[in-house]
mmCIF file with all atom_site columns, C-alpha atoms in Angstrom:
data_model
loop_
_atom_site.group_PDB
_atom_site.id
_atom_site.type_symbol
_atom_site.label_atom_id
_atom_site.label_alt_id
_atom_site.label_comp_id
_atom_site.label_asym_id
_atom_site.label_entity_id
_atom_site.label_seq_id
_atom_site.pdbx_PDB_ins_code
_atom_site.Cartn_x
_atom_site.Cartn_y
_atom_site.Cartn_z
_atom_site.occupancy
_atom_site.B_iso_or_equiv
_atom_site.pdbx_formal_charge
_atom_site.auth_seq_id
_atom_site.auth_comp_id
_atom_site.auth_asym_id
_atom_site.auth_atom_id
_atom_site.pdbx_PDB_model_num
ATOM 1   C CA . UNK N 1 1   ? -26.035 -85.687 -5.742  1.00 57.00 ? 65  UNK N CA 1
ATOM 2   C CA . UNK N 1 2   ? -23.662 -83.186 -7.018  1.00 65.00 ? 66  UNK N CA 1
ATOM 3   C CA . UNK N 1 3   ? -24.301 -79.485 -6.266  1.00 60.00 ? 67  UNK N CA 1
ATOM 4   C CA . UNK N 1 4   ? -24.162 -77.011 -8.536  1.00 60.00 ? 68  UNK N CA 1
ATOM 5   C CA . UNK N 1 5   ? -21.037 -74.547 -8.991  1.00 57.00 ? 69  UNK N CA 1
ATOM 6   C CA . UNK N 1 6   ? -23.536 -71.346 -8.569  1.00 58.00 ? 70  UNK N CA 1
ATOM 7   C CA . UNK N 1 7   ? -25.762 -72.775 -6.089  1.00 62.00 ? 71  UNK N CA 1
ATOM 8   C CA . UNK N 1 8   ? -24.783 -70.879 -2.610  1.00 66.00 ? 72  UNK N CA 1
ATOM 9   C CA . UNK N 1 9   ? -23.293 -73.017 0.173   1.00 67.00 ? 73  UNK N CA 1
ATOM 10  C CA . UNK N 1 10  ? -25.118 -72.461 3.413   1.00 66.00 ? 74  UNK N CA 1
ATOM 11  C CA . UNK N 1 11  ? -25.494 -75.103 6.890   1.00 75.00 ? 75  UNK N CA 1
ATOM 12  C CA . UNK N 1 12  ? -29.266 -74.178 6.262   1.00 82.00 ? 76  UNK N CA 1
ATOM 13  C CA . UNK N 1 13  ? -31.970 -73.311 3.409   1.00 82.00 ? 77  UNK N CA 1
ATOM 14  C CA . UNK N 1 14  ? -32.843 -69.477 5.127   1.00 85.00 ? 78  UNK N CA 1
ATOM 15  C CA . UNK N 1 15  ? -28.755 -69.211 5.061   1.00 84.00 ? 79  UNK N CA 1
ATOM 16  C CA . UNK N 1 16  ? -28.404 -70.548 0.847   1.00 78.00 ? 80  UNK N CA 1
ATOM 17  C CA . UNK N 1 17  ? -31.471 -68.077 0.090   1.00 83.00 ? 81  UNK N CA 1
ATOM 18  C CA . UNK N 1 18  ? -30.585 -64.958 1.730   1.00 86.00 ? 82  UNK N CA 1
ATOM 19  C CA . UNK N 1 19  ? -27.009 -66.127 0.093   1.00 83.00 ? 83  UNK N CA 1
ATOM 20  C CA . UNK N 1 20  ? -28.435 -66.118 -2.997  1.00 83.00 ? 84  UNK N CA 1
ATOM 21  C CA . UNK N 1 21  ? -30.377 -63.013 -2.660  1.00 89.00 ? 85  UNK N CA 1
ATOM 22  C CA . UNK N 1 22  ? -27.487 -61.318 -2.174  1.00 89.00 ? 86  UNK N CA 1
ATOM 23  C CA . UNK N 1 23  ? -25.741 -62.409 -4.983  1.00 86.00 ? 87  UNK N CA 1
ATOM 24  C CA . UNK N 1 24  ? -28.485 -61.774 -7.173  1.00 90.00 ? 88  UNK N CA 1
ATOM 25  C CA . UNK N 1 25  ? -28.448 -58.293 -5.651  1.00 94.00 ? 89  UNK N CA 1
ATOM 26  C CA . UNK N 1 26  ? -24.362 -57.806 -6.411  1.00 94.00 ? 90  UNK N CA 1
ATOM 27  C CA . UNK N 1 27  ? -25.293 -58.711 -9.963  1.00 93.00 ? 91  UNK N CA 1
ATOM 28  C CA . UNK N 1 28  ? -27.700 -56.416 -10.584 1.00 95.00 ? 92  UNK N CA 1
ATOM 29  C CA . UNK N 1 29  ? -26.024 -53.505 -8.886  1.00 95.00 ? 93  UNK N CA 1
ATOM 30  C CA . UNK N 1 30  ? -23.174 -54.670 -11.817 1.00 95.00 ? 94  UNK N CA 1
ATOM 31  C CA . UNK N 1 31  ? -25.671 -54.728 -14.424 1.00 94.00 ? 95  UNK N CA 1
ATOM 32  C CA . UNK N 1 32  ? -27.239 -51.196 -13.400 1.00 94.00 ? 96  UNK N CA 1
ATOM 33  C CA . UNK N 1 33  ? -23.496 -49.810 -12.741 1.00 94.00 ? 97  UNK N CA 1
ATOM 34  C CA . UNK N 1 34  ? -22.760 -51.202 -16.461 1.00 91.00 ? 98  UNK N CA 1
ATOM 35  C CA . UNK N 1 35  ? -25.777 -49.789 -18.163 1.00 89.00 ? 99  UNK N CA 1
ATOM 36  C CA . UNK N 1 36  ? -25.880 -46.177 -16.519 1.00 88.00 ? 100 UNK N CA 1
ATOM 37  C CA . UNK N 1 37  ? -22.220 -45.755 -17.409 1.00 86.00 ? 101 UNK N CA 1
ATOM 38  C CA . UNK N 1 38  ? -23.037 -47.216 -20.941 1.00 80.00 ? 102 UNK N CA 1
ATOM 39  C CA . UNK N 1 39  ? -26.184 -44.159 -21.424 1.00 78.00 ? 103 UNK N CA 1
ATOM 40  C CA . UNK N 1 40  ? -23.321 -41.920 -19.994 1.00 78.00 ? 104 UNK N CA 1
ATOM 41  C CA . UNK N 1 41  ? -20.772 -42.826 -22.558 1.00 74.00 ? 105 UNK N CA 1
ATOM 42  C CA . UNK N 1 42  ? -23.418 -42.256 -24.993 1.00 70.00 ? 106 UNK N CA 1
ATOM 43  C CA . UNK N 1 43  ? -24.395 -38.957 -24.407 1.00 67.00 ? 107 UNK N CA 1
ATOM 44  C CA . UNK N 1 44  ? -20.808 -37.889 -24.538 1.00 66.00 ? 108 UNK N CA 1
ATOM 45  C CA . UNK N 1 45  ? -20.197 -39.454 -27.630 1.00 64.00 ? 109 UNK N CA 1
ATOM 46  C CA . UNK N 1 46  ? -23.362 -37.571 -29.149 1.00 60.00 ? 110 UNK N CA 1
ATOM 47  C CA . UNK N 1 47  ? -22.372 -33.850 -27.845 1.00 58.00 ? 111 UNK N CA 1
ATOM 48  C CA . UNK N 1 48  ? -19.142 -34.302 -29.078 1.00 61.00 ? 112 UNK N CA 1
ATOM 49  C CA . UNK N 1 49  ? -20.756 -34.845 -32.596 1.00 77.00 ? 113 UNK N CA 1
ATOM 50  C CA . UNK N 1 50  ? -23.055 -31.807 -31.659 1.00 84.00 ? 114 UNK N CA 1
ATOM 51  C CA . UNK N 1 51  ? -21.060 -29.596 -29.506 1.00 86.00 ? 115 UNK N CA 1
ATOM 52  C CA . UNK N 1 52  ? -17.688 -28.320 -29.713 1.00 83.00 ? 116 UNK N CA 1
ATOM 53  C CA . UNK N 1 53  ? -16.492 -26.385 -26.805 1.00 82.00 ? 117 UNK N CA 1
ATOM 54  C CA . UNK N 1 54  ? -13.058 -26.740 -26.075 1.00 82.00 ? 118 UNK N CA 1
ATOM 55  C CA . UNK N 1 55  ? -13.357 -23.586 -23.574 1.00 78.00 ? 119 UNK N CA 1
ATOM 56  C CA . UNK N 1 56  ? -16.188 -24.322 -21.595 1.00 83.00 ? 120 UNK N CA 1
ATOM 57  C CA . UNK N 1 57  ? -18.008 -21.873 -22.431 1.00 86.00 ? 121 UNK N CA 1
ATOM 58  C CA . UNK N 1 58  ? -21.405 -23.622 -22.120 1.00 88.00 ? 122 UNK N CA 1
ATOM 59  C CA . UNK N 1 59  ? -22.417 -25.104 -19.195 1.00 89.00 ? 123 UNK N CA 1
ATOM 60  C CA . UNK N 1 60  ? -24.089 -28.521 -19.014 1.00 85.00 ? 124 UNK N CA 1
ATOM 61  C CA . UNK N 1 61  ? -27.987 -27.613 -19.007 1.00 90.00 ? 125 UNK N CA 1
ATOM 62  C CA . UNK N 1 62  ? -26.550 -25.391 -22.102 1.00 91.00 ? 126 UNK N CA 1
ATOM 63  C CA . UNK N 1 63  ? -24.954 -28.480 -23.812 1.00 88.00 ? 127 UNK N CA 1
ATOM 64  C CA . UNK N 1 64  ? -28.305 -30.572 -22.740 1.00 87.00 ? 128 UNK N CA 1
ATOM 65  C CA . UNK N 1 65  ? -30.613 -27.834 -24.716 1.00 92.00 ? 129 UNK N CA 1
ATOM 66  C CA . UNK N 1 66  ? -28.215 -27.907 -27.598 1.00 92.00 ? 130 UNK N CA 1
ATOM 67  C CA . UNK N 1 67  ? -28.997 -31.668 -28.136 1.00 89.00 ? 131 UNK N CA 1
ATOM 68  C CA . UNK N 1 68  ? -32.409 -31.381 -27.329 1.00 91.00 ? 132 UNK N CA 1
ATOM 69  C CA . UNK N 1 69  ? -32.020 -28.781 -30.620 1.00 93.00 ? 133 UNK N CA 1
ATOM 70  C CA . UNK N 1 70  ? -30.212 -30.801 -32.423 1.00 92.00 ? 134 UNK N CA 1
ATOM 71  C CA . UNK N 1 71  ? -32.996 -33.766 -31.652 1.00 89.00 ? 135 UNK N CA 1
ATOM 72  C CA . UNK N 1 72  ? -35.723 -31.550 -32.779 1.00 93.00 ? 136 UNK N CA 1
ATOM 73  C CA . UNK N 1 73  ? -33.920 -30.412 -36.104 1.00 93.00 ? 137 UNK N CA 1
ATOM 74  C CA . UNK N 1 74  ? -33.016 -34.093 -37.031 1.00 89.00 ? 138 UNK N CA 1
ATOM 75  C CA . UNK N 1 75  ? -36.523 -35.305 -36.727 1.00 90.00 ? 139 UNK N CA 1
ATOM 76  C CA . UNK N 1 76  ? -38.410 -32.543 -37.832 1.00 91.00 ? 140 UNK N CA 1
ATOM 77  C CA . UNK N 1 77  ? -36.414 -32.018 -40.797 1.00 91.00 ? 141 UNK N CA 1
ATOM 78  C CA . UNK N 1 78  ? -33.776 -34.207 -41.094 1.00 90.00 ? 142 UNK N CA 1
ATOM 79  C CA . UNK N 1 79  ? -31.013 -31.835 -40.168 1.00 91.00 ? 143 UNK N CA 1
ATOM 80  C CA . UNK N 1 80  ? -27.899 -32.284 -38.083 1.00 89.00 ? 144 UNK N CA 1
ATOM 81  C CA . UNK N 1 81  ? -26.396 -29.208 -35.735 1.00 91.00 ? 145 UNK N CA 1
ATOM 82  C CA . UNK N 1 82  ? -23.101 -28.959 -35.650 1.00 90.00 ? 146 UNK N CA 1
ATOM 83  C CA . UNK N 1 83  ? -22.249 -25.955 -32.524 1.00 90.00 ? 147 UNK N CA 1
ATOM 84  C CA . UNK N 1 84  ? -18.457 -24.808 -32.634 1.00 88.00 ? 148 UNK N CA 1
ATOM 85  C CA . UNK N 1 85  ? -17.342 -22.151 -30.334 1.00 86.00 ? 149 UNK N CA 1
ATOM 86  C CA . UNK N 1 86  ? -13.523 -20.772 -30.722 1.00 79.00 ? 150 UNK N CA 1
ATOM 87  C CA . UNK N 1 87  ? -12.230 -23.823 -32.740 1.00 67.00 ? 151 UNK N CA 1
ATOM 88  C CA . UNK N 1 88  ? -10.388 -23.884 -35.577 1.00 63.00 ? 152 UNK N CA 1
ATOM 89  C CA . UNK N 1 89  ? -11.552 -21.638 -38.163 1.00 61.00 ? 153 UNK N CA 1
ATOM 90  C CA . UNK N 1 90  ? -14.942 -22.686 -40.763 1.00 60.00 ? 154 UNK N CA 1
ATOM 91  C CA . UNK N 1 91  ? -14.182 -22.793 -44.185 1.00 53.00 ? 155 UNK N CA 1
ATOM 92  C CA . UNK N 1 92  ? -15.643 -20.519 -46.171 1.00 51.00 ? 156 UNK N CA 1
ATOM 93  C CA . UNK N 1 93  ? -17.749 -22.893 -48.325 1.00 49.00 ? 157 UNK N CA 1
ATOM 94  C CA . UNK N 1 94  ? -20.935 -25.000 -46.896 1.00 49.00 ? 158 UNK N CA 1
ATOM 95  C CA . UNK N 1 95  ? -19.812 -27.958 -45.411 1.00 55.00 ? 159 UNK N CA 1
ATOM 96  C CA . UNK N 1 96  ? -19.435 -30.815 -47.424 1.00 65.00 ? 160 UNK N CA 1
ATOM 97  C CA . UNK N 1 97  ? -22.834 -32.515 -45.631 1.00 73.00 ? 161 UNK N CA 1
ATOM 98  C CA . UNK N 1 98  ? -26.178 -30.966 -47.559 1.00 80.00 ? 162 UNK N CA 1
ATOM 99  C CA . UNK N 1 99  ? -27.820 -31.797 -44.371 1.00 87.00 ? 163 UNK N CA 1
ATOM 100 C CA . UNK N 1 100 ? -26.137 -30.088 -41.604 1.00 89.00 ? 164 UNK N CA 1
ATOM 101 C CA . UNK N 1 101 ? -26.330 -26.787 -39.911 1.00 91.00 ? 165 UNK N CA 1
ATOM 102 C CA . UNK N 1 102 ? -23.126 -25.350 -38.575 1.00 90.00 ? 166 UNK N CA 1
ATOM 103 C CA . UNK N 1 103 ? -23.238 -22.567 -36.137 1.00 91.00 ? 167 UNK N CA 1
ATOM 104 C CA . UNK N 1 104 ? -19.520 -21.023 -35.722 1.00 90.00 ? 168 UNK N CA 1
ATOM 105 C CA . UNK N 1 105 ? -18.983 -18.568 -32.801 1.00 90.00 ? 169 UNK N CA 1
ATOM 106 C CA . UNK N 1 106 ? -15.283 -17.428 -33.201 1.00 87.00 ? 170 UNK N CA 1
ATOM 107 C CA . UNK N 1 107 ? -13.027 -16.538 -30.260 1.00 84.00 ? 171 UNK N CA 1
ATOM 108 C CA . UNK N 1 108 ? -11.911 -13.494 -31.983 1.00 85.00 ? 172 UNK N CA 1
ATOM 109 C CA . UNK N 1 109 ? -15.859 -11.714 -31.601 1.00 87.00 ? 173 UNK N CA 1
ATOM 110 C CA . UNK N 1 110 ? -15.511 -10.708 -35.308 1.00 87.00 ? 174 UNK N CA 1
ATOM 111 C CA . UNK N 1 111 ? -15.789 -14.241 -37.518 1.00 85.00 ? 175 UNK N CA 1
ATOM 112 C CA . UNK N 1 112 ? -18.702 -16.025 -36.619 1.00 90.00 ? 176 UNK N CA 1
ATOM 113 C CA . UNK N 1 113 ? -20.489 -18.074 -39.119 1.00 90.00 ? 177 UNK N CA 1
ATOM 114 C CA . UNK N 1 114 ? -24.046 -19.536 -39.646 1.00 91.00 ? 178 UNK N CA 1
ATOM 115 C CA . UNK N 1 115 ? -23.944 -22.486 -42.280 1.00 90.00 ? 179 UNK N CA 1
ATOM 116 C CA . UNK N 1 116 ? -26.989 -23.699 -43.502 1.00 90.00 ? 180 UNK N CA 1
ATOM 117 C CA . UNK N 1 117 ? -27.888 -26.399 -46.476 1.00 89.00 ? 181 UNK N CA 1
ATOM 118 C CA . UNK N 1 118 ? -29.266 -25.055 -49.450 1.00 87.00 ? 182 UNK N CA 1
ATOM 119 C CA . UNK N 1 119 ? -32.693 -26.473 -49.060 1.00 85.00 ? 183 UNK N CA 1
ATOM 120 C CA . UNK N 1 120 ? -32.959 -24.496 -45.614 1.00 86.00 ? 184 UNK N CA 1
ATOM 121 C CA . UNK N 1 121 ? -31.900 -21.800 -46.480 1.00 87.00 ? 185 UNK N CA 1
ATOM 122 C CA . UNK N 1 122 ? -34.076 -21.599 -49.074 1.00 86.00 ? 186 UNK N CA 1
ATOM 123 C CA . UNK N 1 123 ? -37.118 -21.360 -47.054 1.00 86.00 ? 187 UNK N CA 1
ATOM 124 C CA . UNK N 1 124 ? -35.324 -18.974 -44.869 1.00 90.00 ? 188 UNK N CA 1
ATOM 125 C CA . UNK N 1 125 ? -35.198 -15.009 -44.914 1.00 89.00 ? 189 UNK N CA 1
ATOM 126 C CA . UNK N 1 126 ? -32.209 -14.163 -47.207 1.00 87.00 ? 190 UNK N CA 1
ATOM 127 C CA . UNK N 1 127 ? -29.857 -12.420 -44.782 1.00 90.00 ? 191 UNK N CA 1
ATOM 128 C CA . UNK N 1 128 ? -30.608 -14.564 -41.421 1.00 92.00 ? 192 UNK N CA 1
ATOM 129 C CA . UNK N 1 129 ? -27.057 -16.806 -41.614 1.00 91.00 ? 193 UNK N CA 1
ATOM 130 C CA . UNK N 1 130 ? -25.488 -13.110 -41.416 1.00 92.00 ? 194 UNK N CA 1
ATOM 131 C CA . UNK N 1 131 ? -27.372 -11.686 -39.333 1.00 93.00 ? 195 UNK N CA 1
ATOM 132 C CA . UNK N 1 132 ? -27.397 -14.527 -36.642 1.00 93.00 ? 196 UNK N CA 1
ATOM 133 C CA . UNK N 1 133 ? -23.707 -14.581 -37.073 1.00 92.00 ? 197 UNK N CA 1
ATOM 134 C CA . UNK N 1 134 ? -23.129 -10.524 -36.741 1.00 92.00 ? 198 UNK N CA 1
ATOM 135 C CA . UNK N 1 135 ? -26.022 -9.294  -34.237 1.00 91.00 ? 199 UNK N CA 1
ATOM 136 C CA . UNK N 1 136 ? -25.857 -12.459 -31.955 1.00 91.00 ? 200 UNK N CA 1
ATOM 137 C CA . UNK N 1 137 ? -23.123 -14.458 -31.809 1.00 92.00 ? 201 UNK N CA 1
ATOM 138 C CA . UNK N 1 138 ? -20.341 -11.540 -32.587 1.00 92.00 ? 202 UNK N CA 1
ATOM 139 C CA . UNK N 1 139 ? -22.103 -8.737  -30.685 1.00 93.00 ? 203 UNK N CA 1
ATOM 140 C CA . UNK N 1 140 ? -22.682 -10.769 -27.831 1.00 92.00 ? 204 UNK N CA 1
ATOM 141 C CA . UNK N 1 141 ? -18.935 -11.715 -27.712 1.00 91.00 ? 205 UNK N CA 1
ATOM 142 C CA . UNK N 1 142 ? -17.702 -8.254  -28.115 1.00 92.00 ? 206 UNK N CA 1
ATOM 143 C CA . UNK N 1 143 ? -20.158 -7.728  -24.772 1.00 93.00 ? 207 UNK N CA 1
ATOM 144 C CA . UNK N 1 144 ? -19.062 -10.413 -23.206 1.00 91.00 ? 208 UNK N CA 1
ATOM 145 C CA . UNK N 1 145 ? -21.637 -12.861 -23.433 1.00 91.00 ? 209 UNK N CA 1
ATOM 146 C CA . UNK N 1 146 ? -21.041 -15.424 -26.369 1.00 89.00 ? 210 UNK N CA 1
ATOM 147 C CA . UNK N 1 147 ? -22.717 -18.133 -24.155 1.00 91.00 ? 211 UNK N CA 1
ATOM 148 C CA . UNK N 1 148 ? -25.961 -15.846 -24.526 1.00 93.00 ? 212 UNK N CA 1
ATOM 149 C CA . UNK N 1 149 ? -25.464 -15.015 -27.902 1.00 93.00 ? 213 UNK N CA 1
ATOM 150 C CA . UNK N 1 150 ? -24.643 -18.867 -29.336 1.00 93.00 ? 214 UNK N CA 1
ATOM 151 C CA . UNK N 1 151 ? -27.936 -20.005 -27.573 1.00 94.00 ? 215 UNK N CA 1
ATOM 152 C CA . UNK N 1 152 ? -29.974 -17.012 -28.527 1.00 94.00 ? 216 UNK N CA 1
ATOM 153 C CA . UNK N 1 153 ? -28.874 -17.773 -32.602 1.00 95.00 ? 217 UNK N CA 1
ATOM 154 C CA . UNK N 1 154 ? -29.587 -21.277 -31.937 1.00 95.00 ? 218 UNK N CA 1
ATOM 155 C CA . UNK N 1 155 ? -33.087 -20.891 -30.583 1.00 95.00 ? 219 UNK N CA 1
ATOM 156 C CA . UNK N 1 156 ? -33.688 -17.884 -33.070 1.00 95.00 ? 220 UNK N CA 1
ATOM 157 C CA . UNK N 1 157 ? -32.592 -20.594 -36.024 1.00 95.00 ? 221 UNK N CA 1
ATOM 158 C CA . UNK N 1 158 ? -34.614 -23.483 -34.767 1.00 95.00 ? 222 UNK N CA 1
ATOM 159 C CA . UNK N 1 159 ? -37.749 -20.731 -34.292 1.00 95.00 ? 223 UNK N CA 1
ATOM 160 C CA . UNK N 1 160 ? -37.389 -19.603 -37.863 1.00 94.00 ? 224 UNK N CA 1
ATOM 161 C CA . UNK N 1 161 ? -37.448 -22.993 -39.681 1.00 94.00 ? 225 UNK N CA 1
ATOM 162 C CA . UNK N 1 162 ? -40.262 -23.851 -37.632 1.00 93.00 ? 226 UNK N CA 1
ATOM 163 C CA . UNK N 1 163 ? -42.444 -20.782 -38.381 1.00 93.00 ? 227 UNK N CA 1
ATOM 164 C CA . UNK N 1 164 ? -41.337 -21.535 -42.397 1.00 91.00 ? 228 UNK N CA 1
ATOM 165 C CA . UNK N 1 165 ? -42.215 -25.510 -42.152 1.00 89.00 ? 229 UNK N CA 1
ATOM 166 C CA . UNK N 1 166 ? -45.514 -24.173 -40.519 1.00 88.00 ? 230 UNK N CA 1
ATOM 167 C CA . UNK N 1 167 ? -46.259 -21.312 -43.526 1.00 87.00 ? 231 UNK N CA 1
ATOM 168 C CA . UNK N 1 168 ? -45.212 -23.906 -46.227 1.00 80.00 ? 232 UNK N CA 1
ATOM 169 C CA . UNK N 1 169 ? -47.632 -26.172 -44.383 1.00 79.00 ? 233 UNK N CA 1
ATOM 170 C CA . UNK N 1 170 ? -50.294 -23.777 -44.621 1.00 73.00 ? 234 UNK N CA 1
ATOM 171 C CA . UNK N 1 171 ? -49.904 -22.339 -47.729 1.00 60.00 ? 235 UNK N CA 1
ATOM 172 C CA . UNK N 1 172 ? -49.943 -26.159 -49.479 1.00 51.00 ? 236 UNK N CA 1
ATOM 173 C CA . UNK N 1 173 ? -53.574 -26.464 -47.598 1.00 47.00 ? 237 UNK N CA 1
#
């Protein structure tokens, strides 16, 4: 009878199994090597979309709340966050997306920009872009702190369209 081209050779059966446990064990080492570099790859592809820090300002707990932002604002309202810190410069006009929030901090401490779609910031207090933009993100860079100020807009952004889906709730009940 003609063996098998994956069957382990062994002189006896306890030598073939443990032969074959162990090459069952090297393949699934591979597979879990594979898939945990795959989820890594991943995750770096997504903060790239969500989080631009050519710096390093922000460390990597930072970048993890930032997505976990982002997450909440995409599936509680269907909103993508877009962070920039000291890249190239925003345009002046909304981005070209009706959907997406872009927070700008500049490098300069004086140009930072809050960008927000129409719809939200429609439900929004009328000066919050600016504000978040000058009291946070600018003051905090003049004082040395951007990191602190970029996470304090963030949350302070995220807070505020939450407490306006909530009254809108409310008020339609």
């Amino acid at each position: 009878m003609k063996r098998l081209f994956f069957v382990p050779r062994g002189r006896s059966s306890s030598e073939r199994l443990a032969r074959g446990l162990l090459l069952a064990g090297v393949f699934a080492l591979a597979v879990a090597a594979y898939q945990k570099n795959f989820e890594r790859v991943i995750a770096r592809t997504e903060a790239r979309g969500v989080v631009a820090d050519p710096a390093g300002v922000l460390t990597r707990e930072d970048r993890l709340w930032l997505l976990e932002a982002a997450e909440h604002l995409r599936g509680r309202f269907g909103l993508e966050l877009a962070v920039r810190l000291g890249t190239d410069p925003l345009p002046a006009t909304a981005p070209n997306n009706p959907k997406k929030i872009v927070v700008y901090a500049a490098s300069d401490c004086a140009g930072s920009r809050v960008v927000l779609p129409p719809l939200a910031a429609a439900g929004l207090p009328a000066g919050l872009p600016a504000d978040l933009a000058r009291e946070h993100l600018d003051a905090a860079c003049r004082a040395g702190k951007a990191r602190e100020g970029l996470l304090a807009a963030v949350g302070l952004l995220v807070s505020a369209l939450d407490e306006a889906a909530d009254k809108a709730k409310g008020d339609d009940t």
